[in-house]
PDB file of C-alpha atoms in Angstrom:
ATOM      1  CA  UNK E   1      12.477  13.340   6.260  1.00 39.00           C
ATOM      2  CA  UNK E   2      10.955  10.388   5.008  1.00 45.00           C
ATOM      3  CA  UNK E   3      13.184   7.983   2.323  1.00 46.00           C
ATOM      4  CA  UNK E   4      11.438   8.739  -0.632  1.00 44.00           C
ATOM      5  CA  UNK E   5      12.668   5.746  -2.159  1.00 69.00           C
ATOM      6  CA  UNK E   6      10.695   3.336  -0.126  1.00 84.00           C
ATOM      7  CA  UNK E   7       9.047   0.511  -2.147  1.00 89.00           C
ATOM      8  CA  UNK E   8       5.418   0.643  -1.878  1.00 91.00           C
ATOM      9  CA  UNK E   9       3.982  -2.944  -2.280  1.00 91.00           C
ATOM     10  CA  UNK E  10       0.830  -2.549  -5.483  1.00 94.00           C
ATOM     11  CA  UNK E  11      -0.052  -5.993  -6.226  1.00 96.00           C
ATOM     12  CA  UNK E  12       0.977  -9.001  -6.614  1.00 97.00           C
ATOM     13  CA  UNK E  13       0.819 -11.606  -9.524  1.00 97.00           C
ATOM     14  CA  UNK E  14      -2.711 -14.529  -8.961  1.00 97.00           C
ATOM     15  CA  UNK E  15      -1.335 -16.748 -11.474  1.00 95.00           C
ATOM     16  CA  UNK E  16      -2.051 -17.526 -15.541  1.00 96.00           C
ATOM     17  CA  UNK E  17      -5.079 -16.018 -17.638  1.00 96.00           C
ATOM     18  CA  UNK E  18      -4.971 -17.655 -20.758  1.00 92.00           C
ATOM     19  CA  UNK E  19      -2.537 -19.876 -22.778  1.00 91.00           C
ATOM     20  CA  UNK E  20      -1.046 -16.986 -24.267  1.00 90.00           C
ATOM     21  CA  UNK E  21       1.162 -15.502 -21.141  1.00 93.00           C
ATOM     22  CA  UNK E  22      -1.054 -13.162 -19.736  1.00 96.00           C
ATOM     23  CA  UNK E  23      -1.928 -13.377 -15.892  1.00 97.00           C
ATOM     24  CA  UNK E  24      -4.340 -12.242 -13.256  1.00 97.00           C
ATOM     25  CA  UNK E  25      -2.935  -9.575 -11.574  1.00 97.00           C
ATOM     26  CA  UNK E  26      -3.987  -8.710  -8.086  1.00 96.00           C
ATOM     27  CA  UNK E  27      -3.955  -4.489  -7.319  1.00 95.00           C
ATOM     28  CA  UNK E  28      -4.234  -2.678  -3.809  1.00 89.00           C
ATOM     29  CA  UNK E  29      -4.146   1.005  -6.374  1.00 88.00           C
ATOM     30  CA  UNK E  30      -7.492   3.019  -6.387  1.00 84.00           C
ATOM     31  CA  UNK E  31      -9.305   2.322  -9.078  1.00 91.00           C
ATOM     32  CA  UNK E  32      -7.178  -1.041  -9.615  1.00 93.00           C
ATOM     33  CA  UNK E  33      -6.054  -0.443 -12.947  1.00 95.00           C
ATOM     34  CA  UNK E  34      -3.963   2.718 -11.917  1.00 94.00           C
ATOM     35  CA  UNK E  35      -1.287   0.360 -11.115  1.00 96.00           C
ATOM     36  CA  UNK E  36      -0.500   0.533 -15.333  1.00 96.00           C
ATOM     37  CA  UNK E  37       0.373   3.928 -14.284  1.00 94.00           C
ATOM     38  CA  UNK E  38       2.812   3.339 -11.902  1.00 93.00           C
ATOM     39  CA  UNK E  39       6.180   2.224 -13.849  1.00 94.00           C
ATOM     40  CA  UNK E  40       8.786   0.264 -13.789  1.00 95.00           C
ATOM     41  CA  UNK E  41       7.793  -2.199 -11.748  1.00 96.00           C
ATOM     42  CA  UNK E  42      10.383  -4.235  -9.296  1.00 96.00           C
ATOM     43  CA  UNK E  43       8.724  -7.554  -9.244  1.00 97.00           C
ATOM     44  CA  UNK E  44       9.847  -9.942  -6.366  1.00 97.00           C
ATOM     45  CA  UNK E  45       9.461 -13.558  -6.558  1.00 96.00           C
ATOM     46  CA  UNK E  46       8.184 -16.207  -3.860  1.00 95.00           C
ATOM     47  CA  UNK E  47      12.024 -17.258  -3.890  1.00 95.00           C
ATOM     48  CA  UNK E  48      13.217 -13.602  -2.944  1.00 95.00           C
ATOM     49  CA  UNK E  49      14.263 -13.056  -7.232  1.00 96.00           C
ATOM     50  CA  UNK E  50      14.093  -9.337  -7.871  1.00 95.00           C
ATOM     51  CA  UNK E  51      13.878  -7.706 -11.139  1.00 95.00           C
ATOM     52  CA  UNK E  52      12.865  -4.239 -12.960  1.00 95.00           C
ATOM     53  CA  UNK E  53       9.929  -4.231 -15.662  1.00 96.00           C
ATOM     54  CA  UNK E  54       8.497  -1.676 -17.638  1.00 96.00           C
ATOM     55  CA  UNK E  55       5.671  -1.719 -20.172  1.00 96.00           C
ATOM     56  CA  UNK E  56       3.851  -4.344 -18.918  1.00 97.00           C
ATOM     57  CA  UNK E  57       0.065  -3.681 -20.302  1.00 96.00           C
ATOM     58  CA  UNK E  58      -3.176  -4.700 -19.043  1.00 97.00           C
ATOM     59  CA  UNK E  59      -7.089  -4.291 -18.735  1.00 96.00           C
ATOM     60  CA  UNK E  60      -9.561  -4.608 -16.071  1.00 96.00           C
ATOM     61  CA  UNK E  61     -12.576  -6.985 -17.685  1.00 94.00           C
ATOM     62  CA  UNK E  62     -14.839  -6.026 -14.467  1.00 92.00           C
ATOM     63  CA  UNK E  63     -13.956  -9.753 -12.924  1.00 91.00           C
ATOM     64  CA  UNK E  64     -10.503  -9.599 -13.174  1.00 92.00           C
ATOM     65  CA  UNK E  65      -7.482  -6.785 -13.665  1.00 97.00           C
ATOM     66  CA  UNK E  66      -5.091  -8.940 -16.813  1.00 98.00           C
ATOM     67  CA  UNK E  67      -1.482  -8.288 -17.498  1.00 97.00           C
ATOM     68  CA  UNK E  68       0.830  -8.850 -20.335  1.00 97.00           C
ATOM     69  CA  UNK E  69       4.155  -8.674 -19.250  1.00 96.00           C
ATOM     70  CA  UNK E  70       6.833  -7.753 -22.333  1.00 95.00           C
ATOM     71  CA  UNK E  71       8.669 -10.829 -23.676  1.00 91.00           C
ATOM     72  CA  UNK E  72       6.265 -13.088 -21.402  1.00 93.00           C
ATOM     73  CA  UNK E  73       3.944 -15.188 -23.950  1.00 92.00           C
ATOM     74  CA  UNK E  74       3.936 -18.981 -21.731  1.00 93.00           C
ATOM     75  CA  UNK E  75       1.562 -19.934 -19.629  1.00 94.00           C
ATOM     76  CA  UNK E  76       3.925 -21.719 -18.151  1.00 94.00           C
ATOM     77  CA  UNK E  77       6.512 -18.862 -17.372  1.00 93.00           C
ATOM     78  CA  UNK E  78       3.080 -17.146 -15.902  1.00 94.00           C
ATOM     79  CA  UNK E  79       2.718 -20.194 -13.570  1.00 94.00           C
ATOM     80  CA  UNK E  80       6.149 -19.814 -12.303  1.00 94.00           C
ATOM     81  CA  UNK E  81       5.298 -16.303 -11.734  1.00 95.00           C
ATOM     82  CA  UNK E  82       2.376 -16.501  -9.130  1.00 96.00           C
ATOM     83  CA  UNK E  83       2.752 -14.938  -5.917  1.00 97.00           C
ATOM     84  CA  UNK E  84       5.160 -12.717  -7.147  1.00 97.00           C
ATOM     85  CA  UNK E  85       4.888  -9.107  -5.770  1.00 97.00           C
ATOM     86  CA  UNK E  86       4.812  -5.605  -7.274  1.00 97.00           C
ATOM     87  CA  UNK E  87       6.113  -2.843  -5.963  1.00 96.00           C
ATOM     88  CA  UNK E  88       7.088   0.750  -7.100  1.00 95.00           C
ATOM     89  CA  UNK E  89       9.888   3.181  -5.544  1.00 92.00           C
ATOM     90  CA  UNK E  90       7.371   5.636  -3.423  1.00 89.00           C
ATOM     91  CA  UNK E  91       9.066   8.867  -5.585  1.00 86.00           C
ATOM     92  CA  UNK E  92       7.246   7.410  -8.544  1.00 86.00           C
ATOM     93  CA  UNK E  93       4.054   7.639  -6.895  1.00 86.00           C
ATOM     94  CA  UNK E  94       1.989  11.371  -7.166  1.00 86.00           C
ATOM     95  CA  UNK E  95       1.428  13.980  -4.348  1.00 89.00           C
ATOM     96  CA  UNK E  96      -0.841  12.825  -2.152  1.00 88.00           C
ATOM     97  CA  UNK E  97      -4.180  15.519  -2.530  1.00 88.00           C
ATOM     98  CA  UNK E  98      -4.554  17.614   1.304  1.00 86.00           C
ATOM     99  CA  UNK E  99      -5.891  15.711   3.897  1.00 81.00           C
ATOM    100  CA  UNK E 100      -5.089  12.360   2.126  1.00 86.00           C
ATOM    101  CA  UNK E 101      -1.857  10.332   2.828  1.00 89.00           C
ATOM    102  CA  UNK E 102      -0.382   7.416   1.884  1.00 88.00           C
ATOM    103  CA  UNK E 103      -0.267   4.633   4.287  1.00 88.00           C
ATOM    104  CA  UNK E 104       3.907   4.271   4.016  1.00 88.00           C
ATOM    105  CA  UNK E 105       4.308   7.861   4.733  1.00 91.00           C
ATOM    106  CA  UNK E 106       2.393   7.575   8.532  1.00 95.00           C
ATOM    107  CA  UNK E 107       4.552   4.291   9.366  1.00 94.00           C
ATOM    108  CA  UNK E 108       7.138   5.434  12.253  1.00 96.00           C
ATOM    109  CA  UNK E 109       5.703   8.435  12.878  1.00 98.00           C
ATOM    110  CA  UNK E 110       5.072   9.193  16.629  1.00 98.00           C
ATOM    111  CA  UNK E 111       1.566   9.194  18.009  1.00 98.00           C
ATOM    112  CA  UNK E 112       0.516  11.256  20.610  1.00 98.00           C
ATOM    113  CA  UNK E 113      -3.085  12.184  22.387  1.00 98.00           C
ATOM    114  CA  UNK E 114      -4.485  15.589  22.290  1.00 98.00           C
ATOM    115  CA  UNK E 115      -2.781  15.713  25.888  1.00 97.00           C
ATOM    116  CA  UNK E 116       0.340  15.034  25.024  1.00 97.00           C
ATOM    117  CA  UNK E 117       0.369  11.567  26.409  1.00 97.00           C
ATOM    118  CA  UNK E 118       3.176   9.612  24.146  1.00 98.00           C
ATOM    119  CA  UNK E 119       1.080   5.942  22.529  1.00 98.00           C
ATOM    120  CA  UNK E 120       3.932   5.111  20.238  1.00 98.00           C
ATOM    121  CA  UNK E 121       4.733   4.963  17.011  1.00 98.00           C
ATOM    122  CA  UNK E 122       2.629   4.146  13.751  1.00 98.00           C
ATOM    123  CA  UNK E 123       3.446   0.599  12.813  1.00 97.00           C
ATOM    124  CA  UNK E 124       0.782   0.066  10.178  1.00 95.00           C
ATOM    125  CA  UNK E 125      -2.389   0.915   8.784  1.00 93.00           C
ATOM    126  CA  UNK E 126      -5.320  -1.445   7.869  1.00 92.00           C
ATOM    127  CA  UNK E 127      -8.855  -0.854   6.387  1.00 87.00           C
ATOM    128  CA  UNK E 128     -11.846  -2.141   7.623  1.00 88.00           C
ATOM    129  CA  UNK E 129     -14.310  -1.448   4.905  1.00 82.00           C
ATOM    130  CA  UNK E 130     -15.993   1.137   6.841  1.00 88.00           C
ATOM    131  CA  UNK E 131     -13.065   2.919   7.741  1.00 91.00           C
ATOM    132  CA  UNK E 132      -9.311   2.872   8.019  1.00 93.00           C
ATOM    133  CA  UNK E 133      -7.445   1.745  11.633  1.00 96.00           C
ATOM    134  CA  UNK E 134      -3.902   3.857  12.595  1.00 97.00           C
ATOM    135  CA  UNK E 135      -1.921   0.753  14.775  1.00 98.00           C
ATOM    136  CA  UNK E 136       0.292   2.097  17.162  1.00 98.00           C
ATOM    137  CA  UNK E 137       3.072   0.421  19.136  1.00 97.00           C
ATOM    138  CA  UNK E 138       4.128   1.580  22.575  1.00 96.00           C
ATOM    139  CA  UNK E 139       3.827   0.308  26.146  1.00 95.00           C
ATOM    140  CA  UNK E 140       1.289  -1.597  23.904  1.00 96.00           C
ATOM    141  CA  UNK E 141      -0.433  -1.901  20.923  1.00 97.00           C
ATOM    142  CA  UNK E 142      -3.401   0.280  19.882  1.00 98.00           C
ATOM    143  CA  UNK E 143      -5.953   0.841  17.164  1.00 97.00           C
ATOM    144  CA  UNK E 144      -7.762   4.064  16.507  1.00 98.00           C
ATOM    145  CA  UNK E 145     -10.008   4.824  13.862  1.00 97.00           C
ATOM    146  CA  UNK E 146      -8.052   6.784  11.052  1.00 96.00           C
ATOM    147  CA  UNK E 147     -11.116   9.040  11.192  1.00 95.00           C
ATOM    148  CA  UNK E 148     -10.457  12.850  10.601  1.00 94.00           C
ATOM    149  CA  UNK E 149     -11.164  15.205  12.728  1.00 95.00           C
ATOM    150  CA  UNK E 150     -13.179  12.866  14.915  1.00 97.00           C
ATOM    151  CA  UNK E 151      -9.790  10.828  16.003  1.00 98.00           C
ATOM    152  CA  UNK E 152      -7.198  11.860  14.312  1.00 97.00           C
ATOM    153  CA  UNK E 153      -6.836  15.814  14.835  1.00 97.00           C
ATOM    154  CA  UNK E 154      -3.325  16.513  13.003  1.00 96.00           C
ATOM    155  CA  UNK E 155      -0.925  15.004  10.780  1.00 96.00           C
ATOM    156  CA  UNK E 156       2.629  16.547  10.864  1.00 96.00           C
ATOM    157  CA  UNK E 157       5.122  15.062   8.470  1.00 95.00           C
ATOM    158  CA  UNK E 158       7.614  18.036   9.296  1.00 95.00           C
ATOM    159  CA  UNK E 159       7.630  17.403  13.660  1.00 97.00           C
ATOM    160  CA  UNK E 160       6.984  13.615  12.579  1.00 97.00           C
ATOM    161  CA  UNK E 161       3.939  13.367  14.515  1.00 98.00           C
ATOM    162  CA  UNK E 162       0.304  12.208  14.649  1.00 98.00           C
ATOM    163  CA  UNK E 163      -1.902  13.768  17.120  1.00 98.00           C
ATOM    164  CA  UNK E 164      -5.157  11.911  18.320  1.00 98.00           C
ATOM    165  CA  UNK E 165      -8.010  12.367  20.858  1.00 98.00           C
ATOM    166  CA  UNK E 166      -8.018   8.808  22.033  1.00 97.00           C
ATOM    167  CA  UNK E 167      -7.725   7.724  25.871  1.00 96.00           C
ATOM    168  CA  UNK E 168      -4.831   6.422  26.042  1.00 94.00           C
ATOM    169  CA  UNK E 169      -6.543   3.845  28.475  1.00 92.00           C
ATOM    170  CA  UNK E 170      -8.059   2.440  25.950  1.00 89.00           C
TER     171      UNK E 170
END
């Protein structure tokens, strides 16, 4: 079983907006202003600082996603604050819908082909733009296309394994 307290990392601060303590806030949630949803907050500084936050507000104005943090009104105490990360405990997050998973949940997760050949495990997940890519780490490291059923045939959180039709050659 997965740790469902795993932080999941949802933005991170782009510095001041303002003179009046609000910042650009950069989101990796779908649409980008669903991280609002997503609270309290453990915010991690550059230096390694970690704190909890709740009711920070915000808006999306099309060019950028703005936050208010509470008791934050300097745009100098914003300043000080860029770079700093956001992240939520994973149990706060919803159900993923069927067929969809979050990235965090596939990480360590053995990945075999179709055949039963062993690749590895799933170190990490990136997106393309035209599609995601499932990185494994074995006897070396591979990328396959995170497309469904095309290359990835099976997710199976319960045998904590990922089956693939991919030559393992390649």
């Amino acid at each position: 079983m997965k740790d469902i307290e795993r932080r999941i990392l949802l933005g991170r601060v782009a510095g001041a907006f303002g003179v009046r303590g609000e910042l650009k806030l950069e989101s990796w949630t779908e649409p980008r202003s669903a991280i609002f949803n997503y609270q309290p907050w453990i915010v991690v500084s550059p230096s390694g600082q970690e704190s909890t936050v709740s009711g920070v507000r915000g808006r999306d104005t099309g060019k950028h996603l703005i936050a208010r943090f509470p008791d934050v009104d300097d745009r100098d105490v914003v300043e000080a604050m860029r770079g700093t990360e956001v992240y939520v405990a994973r149990s706060s997050l919803p159900p993923p819908k069927p067929d969809e998973y979050y990235w965090v949940d596939l990480e360590g997760l053995d990945v075999k082909t179709v055949e039963g050949v062993s690749l590895g495990q799933v170190s990490h997940l990136f997106s393309t733009g035209s599609n995601d890519v499932l990185v494994t780490r074995g006897d070396r490291e591979r990328m396959i296309p995170f497309v469904q059923p095309e290359f990835v045939k099976s997710v199976d959180f319960d045998a904590n394994l990922v089956i693939v039709d991919w030559d393992p050659d390649f």
